[in-house]
Each structure stands twice: as C-alpha cells, then as structure tokens.
Coordinates of C-alpha atoms and ligand atoms in Angstrom, one line a residue:
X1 CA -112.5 45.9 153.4
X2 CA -111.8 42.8 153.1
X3 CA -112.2 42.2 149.7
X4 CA -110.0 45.2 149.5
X5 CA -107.4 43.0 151.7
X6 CA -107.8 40.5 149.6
X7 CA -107.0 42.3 146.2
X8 CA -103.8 44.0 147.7
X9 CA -102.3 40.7 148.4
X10 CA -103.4 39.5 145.2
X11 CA -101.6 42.1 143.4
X12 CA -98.6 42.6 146.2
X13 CA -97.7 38.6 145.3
X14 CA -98.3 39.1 141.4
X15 CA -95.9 41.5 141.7
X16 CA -93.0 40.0 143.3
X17 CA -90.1 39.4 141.4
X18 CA -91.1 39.8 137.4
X19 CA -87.7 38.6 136.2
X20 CA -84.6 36.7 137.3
X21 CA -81.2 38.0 136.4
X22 CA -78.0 35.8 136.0
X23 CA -74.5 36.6 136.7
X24 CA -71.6 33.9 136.9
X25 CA -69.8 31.0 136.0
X26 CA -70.6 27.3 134.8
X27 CA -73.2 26.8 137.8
X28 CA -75.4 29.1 136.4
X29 CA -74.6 29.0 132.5
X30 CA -77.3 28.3 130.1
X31 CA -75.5 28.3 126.8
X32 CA -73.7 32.0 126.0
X33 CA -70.2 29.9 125.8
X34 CA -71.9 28.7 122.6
X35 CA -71.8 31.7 120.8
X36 CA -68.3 32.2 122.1
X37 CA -64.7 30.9 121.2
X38 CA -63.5 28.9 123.8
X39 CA -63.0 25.3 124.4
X40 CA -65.3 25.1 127.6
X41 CA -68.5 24.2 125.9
X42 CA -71.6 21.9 126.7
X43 CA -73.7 22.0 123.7
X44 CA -73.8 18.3 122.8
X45 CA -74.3 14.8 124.2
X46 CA -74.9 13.5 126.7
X47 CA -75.2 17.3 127.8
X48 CA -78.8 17.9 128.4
X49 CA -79.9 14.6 127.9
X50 CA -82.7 15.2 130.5
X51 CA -83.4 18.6 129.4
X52 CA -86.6 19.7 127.7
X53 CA -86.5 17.5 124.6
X54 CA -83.2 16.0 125.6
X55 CA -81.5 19.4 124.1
X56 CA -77.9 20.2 125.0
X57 CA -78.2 23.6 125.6
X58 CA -74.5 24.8 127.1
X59 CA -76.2 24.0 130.6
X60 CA -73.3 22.1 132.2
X61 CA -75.4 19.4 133.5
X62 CA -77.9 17.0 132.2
X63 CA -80.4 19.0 132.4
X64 CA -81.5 21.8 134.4
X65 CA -79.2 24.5 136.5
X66 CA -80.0 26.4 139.6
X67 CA -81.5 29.3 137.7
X68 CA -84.2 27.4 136.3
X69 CA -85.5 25.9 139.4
X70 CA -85.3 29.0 140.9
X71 CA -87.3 30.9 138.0
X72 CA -89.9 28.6 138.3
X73 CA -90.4 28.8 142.3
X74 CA -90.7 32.1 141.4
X75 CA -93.6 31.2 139.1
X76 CA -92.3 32.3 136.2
X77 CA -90.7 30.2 133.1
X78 CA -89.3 26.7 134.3
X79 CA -86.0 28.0 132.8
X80 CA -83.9 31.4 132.2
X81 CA -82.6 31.6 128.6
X82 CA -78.8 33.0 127.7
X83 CA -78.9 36.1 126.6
X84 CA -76.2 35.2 123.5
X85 CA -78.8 32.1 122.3
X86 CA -80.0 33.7 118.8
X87 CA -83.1 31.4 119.6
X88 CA -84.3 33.6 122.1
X89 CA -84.8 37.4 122.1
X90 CA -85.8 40.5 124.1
X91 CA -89.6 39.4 124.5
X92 CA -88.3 36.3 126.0
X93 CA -85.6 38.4 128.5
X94 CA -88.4 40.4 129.6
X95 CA -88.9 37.7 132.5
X96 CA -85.1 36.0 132.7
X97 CA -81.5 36.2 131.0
X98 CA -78.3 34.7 131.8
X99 CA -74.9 36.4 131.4
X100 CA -73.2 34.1 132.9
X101 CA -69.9 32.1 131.0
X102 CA -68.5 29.1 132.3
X103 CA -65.0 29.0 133.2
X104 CA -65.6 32.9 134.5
X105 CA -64.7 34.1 138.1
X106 CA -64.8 37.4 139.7
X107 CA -60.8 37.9 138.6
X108 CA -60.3 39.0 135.2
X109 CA -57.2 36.4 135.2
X110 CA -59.6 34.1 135.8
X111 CA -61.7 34.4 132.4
X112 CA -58.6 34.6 130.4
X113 CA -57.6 31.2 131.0
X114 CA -60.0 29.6 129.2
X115 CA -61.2 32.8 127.0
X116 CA -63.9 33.3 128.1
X117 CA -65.9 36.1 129.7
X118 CA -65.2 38.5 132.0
X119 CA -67.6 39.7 134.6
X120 CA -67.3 43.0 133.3
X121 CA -68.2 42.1 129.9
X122 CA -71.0 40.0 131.5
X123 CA -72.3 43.5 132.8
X124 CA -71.8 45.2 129.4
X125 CA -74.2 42.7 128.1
X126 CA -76.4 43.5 130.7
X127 CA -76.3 47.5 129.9
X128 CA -77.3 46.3 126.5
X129 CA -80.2 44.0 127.8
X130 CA -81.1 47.1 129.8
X131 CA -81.7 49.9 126.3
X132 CA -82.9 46.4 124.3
X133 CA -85.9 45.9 127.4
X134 CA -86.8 50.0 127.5
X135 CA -87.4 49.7 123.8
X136 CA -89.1 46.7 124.5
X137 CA -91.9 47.4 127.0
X138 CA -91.4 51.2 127.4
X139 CA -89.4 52.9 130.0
X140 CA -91.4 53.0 133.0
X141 CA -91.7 49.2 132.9
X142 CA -88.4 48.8 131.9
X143 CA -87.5 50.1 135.7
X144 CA -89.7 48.2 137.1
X145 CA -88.7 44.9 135.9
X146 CA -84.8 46.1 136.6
X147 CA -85.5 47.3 139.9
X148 CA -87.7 44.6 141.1
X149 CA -85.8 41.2 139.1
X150 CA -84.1 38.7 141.5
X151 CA -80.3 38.8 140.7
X152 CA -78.4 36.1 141.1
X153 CA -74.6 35.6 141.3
X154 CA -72.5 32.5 141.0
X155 CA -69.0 32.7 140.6
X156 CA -66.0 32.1 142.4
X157 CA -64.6 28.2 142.6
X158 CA -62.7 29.0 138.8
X159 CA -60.6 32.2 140.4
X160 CA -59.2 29.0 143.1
X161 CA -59.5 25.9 141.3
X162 CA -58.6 27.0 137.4
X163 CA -56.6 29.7 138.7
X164 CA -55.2 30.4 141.9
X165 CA -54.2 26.3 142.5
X166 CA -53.7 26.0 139.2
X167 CA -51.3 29.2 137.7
X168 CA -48.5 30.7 139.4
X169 CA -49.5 34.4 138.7
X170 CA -52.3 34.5 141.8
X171 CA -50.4 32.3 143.7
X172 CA -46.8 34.6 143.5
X173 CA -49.0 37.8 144.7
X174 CA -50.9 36.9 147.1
X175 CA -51.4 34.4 149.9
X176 CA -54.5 32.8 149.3
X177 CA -56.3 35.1 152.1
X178 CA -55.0 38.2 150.3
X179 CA -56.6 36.5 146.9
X180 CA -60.1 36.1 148.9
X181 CA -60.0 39.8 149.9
X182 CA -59.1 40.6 146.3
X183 CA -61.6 38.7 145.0
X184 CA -64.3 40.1 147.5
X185 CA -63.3 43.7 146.5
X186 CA -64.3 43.0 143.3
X187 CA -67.6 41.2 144.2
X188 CA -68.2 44.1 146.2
X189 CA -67.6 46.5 142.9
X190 CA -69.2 44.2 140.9
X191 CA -72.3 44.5 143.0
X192 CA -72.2 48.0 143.4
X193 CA -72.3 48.8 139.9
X194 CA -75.4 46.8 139.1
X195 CA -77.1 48.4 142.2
X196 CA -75.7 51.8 140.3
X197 CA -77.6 50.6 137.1
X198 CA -80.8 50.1 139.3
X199 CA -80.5 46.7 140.5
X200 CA -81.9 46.2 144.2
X201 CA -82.1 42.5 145.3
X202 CA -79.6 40.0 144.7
X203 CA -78.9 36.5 146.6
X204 CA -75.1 36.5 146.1
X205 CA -74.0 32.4 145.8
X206 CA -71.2 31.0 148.2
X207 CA -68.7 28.6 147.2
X208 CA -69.8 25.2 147.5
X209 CA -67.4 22.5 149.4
X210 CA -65.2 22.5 146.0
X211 CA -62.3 19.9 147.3
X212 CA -64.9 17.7 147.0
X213 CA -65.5 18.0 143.6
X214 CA -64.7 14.2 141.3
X215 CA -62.2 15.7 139.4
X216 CA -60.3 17.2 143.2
X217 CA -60.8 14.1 144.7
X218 CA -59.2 12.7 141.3
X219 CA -56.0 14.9 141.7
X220 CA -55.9 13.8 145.6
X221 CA -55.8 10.1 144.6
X222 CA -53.2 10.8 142.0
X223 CA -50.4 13.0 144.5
X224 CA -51.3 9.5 146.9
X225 CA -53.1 11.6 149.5
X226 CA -56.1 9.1 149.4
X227 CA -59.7 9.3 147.5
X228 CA -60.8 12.0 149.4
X229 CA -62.3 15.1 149.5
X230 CA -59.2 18.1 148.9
X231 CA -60.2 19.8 152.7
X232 CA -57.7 22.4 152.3
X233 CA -60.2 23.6 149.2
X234 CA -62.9 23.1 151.4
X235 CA -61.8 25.2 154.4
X236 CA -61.4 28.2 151.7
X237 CA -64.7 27.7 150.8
X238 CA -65.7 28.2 154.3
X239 CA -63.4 31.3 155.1
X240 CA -64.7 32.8 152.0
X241 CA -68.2 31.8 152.5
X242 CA -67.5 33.9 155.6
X243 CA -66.3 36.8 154.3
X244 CA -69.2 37.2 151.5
X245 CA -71.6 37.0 154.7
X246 CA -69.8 39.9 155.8
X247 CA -69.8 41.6 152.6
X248 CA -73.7 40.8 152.4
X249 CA -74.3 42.5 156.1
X250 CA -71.8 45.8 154.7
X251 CA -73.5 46.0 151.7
X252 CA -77.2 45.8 153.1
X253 CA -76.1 49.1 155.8
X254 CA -74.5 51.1 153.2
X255 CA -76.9 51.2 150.0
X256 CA -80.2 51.8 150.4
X257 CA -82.7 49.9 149.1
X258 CA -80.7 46.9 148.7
X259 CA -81.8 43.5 149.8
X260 CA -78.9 41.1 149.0
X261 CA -78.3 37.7 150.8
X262 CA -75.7 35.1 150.8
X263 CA -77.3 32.1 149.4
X264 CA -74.7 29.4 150.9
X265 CA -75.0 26.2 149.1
X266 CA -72.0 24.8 151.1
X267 CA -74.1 22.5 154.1
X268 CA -76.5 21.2 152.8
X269 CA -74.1 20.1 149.3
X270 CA -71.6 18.7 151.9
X271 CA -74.5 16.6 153.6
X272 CA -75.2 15.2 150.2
X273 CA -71.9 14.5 149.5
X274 CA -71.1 12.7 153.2
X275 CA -74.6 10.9 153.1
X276 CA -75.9 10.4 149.4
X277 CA -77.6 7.2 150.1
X278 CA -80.1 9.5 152.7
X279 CA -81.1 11.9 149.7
X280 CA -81.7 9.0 147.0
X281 CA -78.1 8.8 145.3
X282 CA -75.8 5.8 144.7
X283 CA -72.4 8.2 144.3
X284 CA -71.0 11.0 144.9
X285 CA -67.4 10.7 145.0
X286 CA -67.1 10.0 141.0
X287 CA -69.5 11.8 138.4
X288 CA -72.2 10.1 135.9
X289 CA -70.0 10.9 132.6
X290 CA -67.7 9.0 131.4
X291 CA -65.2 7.1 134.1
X292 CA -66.5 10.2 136.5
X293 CA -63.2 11.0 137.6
X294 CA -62.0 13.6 135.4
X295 CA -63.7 14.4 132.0
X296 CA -66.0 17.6 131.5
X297 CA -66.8 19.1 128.4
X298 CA -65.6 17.6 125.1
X299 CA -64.0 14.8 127.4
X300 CA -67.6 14.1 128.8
X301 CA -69.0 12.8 125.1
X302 CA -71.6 11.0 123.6
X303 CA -69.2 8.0 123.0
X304 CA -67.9 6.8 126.0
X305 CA -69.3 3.7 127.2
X306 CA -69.2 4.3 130.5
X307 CA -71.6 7.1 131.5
X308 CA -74.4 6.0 133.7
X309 CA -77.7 5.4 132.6
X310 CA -79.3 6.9 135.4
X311 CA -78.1 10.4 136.5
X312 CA -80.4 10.4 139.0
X313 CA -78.1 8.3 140.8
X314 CA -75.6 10.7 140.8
X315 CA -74.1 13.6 143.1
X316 CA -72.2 15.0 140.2
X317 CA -72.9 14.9 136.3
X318 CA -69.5 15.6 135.3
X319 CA -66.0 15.9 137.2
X320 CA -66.9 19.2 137.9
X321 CA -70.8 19.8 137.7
X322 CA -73.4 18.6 139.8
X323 CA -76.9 16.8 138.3
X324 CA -80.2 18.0 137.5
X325 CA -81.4 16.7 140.7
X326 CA -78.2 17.6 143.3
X327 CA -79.6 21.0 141.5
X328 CA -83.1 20.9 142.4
X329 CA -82.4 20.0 145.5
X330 CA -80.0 22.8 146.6
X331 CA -82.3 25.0 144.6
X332 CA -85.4 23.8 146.8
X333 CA -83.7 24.1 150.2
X334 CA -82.3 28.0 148.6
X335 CA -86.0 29.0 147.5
X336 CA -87.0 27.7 151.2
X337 CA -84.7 29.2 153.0
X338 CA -82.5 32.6 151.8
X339 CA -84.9 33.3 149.3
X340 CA -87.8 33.1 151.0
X341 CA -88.0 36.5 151.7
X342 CA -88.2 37.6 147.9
X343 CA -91.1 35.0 147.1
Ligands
NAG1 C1 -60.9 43.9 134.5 O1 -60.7 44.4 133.2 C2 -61.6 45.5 132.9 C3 -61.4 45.8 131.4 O2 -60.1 46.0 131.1 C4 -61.2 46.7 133.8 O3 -62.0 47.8 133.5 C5 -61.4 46.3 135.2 O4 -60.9 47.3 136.1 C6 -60.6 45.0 135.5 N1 -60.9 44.6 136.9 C7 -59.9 44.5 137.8 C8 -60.4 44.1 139.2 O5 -58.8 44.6 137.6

C-alpha cells in the first residue's frame, strides 16, 4: 500500500509537464528573429554576455529569459531552444521550443512594423513542430507531450507601444479600449486554436507596467513631462491585465479540459521598479546598455563605452528589456505562485 502510494506519486510528479511551449514577443524570444529578415535582432555583444558561454543567442537580455527559468523549475533543460536555430532540432524540441519573434503582438499590424512574425505564423510553425515530434517519438507520445506541455504566451506591450502610440492606423479606429477588446479577441482565437490542436494548459502573460520601461521614461523626459514612469501606459496595462483575467475565467468554463491562468507580472515588476535597492539593484529607471536611455538592438553594441559592468545591478538590460536577474526573479515569484498548480 504504501509503497504503492509512494510509486504513484513518483510517477504522477515525473509526469507533470514534459515540455514547455513558447508563444510571443521579445520577452520570451530565444533567437528565431535570427533566421529572419528584420532589423530587431540580438545575436551579438554585449547580448548574452551572461549566457551559457557568454553566447548571444537572439535572447534580448544578457542572458537568460523567462522561459528558461521556467523550464528548469519545471526540471527540465535550464533553457527552451528556438525552433528556427539550425543548432537545435526535433530531439531537442521534444522537451521545449520557442515560437516566439520579438517585435510580435497579438495584431497582425503589429508584426509588420518591424517584419517580423505574426502570431499566426508562429502557430504554423507550431503545426509543423507538431508532424516533426509524431515522426519523432511516435504518435501516441506525440499527444502526450502536446497535451500535457506547459504553454506559455507573451505578447502584447509591441501592439501599444510600437504600434498603437506609435502609428496612426490603430489609433484612427479605435479608442484605445476598443484596441484592448480587439486585441483580446484575438488572444482569445489565438488560444482557442491551439487548444483545437490539442493544447490544454497555458499560463497566459499580462502586460508588465510598460510606461515604465527606460526608453518611456526617455520619451517622457524629452516632451518635458519629467523622468517618470508614462502612467497613462501603465494604467492600460492594468485595464488590460483585467480583461485577460476575465478572458482566463471565460476560457476555463467554456473548454473543457483547459487549465489556463493569467500569469501577471505587473506587481511584483512595479515593486522592483519603485524599490530596486530592497531587491539588490542600483537602477531601474535607465538600462545597463549603452547610456540606458534609449538603445536596444544594434544601438545596444559591443562598442559603446558606457554599458555597465555589472548587470546585476540593473532593473533593465536594455531600454526595453529587463536583466537576467529582474527575469529570475519574476520567473521565481511566477513558478511560486500561478504556476504552482502545474508543478
Ligand atoms: C492575420 O493574418 C492572417 C493571415 O493573413 C489571417 O488569417 C488572420 O485572420 C489575420 N488576423 C486578424 C485578427 O485579422
């Protein structure tokens, strides 16, 4: 009996989540803008400088994202490789793969801007990740892994901040309430067509407090409105924070066997940001890279004598991208709290 017990659990906890499954934007990106042509790449210096062997990956950070912190609380690989890297393949997907494409956000508009892609194109690849891991490990295992995978989705802060603030298309439709409900219609499409392809739990990211971002604060100074945080962009992140919670509840009632939850990043980012001396940092209002006030990307380069030495000092890596540690953190308190119930 009790050895019985004791051999269930074994097995029951073994068999948790064999694979985590990436959808979204730059937060969660671990290098399939490489292998595509766009200008918003990371696969250089200083990028990744604190990665495994110091490699710049695409990861917009120094070293590593959200995913990978997650994937190892989840006892598998300290990392989740992107499914475009030639360096890894199907064997290595079995137990992770990325889709996701920085600069992407749940509005189609939103990827063209910087050409890169789409969410739907980001599910395309996953249809193909999907005949690529049945041929892989057979069919029966093949569901297994798709129906029991962790999901996670991170996108949203591009369709305001590249596009919607940014672009007068968006902004000439809709108010930026009617934007939030169109972009929640498509989150809610999005998600029901990977639940249609056999997906069943997902921890759907919120917005973080993005008006508090370097490169906002940046723009604030410049229009003479002060160094501080943009809170107009931070009270959309709360509304739509809000409505994704009630997307998460509709969602959970009307599909059975789902289990998707909002993993909101929003409080405990915006304590870092108010207090980063209480979590070990020495800034948070301008990024390690460069002068930390507006360069990401190419602008965030091995040359410029600025960049800090110690980006562990540092809320934000670039104007736009937080540091491996703001990372593990978030990703601790996440894996502690929302997505607790999948460990
Ligand atoms: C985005 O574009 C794809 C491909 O053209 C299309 O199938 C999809 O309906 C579009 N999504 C929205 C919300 O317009």
């Amino acid at each position: 009996m009790f050895l019985a017990s004791f051999f269930l659990l074994i097995v029951t906890s073994a068999a948790k989540v064999p694979a985590i499954i990436v959808f979204g934007d730059s937060s969660v990106d671990a290098g399939n803008n490489n292998q595509i042509s766009t200008v918003l790449k990371s696969n250089f210096r200083p990028y990744g400088r604190d990665f495994y062997g110091g490699k710049p990956t695409g990861r917009f950070s120094n070293g590593r994202i959200p995913p990978d912190f997650i994937s190892e609380g989840f006892g598998l690989r300290p990392f989740v490789p992107a499914y475009l890297d030639p360096m890894y393949h199907i064997s290595d997907f079995a137990t992770g793969v990325c889709f996701a494409s920085a600069g992407t956000g749940y509005d189609n508009s939103t990827s063209n801007v910087l050409n890169v892609l789409p969410v739907w194109r980001e599910v395309e690849y996953y249809k193909d990740y999907q005949i690529k891991l049945k041929a892989y490990v057979g069919e029966e295992k093949a569901k297994y892994i798709i129906s029991e995978a962790l999901y996670l989705i991170s996108m949203g802060t591009n369709d305001f901040l590249e596009n919607y603030y940014t672009l007068p298309d968006r902004q000439s439709q809709y108010t930026v309430d009617q934007y939030q409900v169109f972009l929640l219609g498509i989150a809610e499409q999005f998600i029901k067509e990977i639940y249609g392809l056999g997906a069943r739990k997902m921890s759907l990211t919120g917005l973080p407090p993005m008006g508090c971002l370097p490169l906002e604060r940046t723009t604030n100074f410049v229009n003479g409105n002060g160094d501080g945080c943009m809170d107009g962009y931070n009270i959309v992140a709360l509304q739509f924070n809000a409505k994704l919670s009630a997307l998460v509840h509709k969602l959970n009632k009307e599909l059975p066997g789902i289990r998707v939850v909002l993993s909101n990043p929003y409080n405990v980012f915006m304590q870092i940001i108010k207090k980063p001396s209480s979590f070990g940092f020495d800034a948070a209002a301008v990024a390690c890279c460069s002068t930390g006030m507006f360069e990401m990307g190419y602008l965030c380069d091995q040359l410029n004598p600025f960049t800090c030495s110690d980006a562990n000092k540092y809320v934000f890596w670039d104007s736009f991208h937080p540091t491996e540690r703001t990372n593990k953190i978030i990703s601790g308190y996440l894996l502690k709290t929302t997505l607790r119930q999948f460990l």
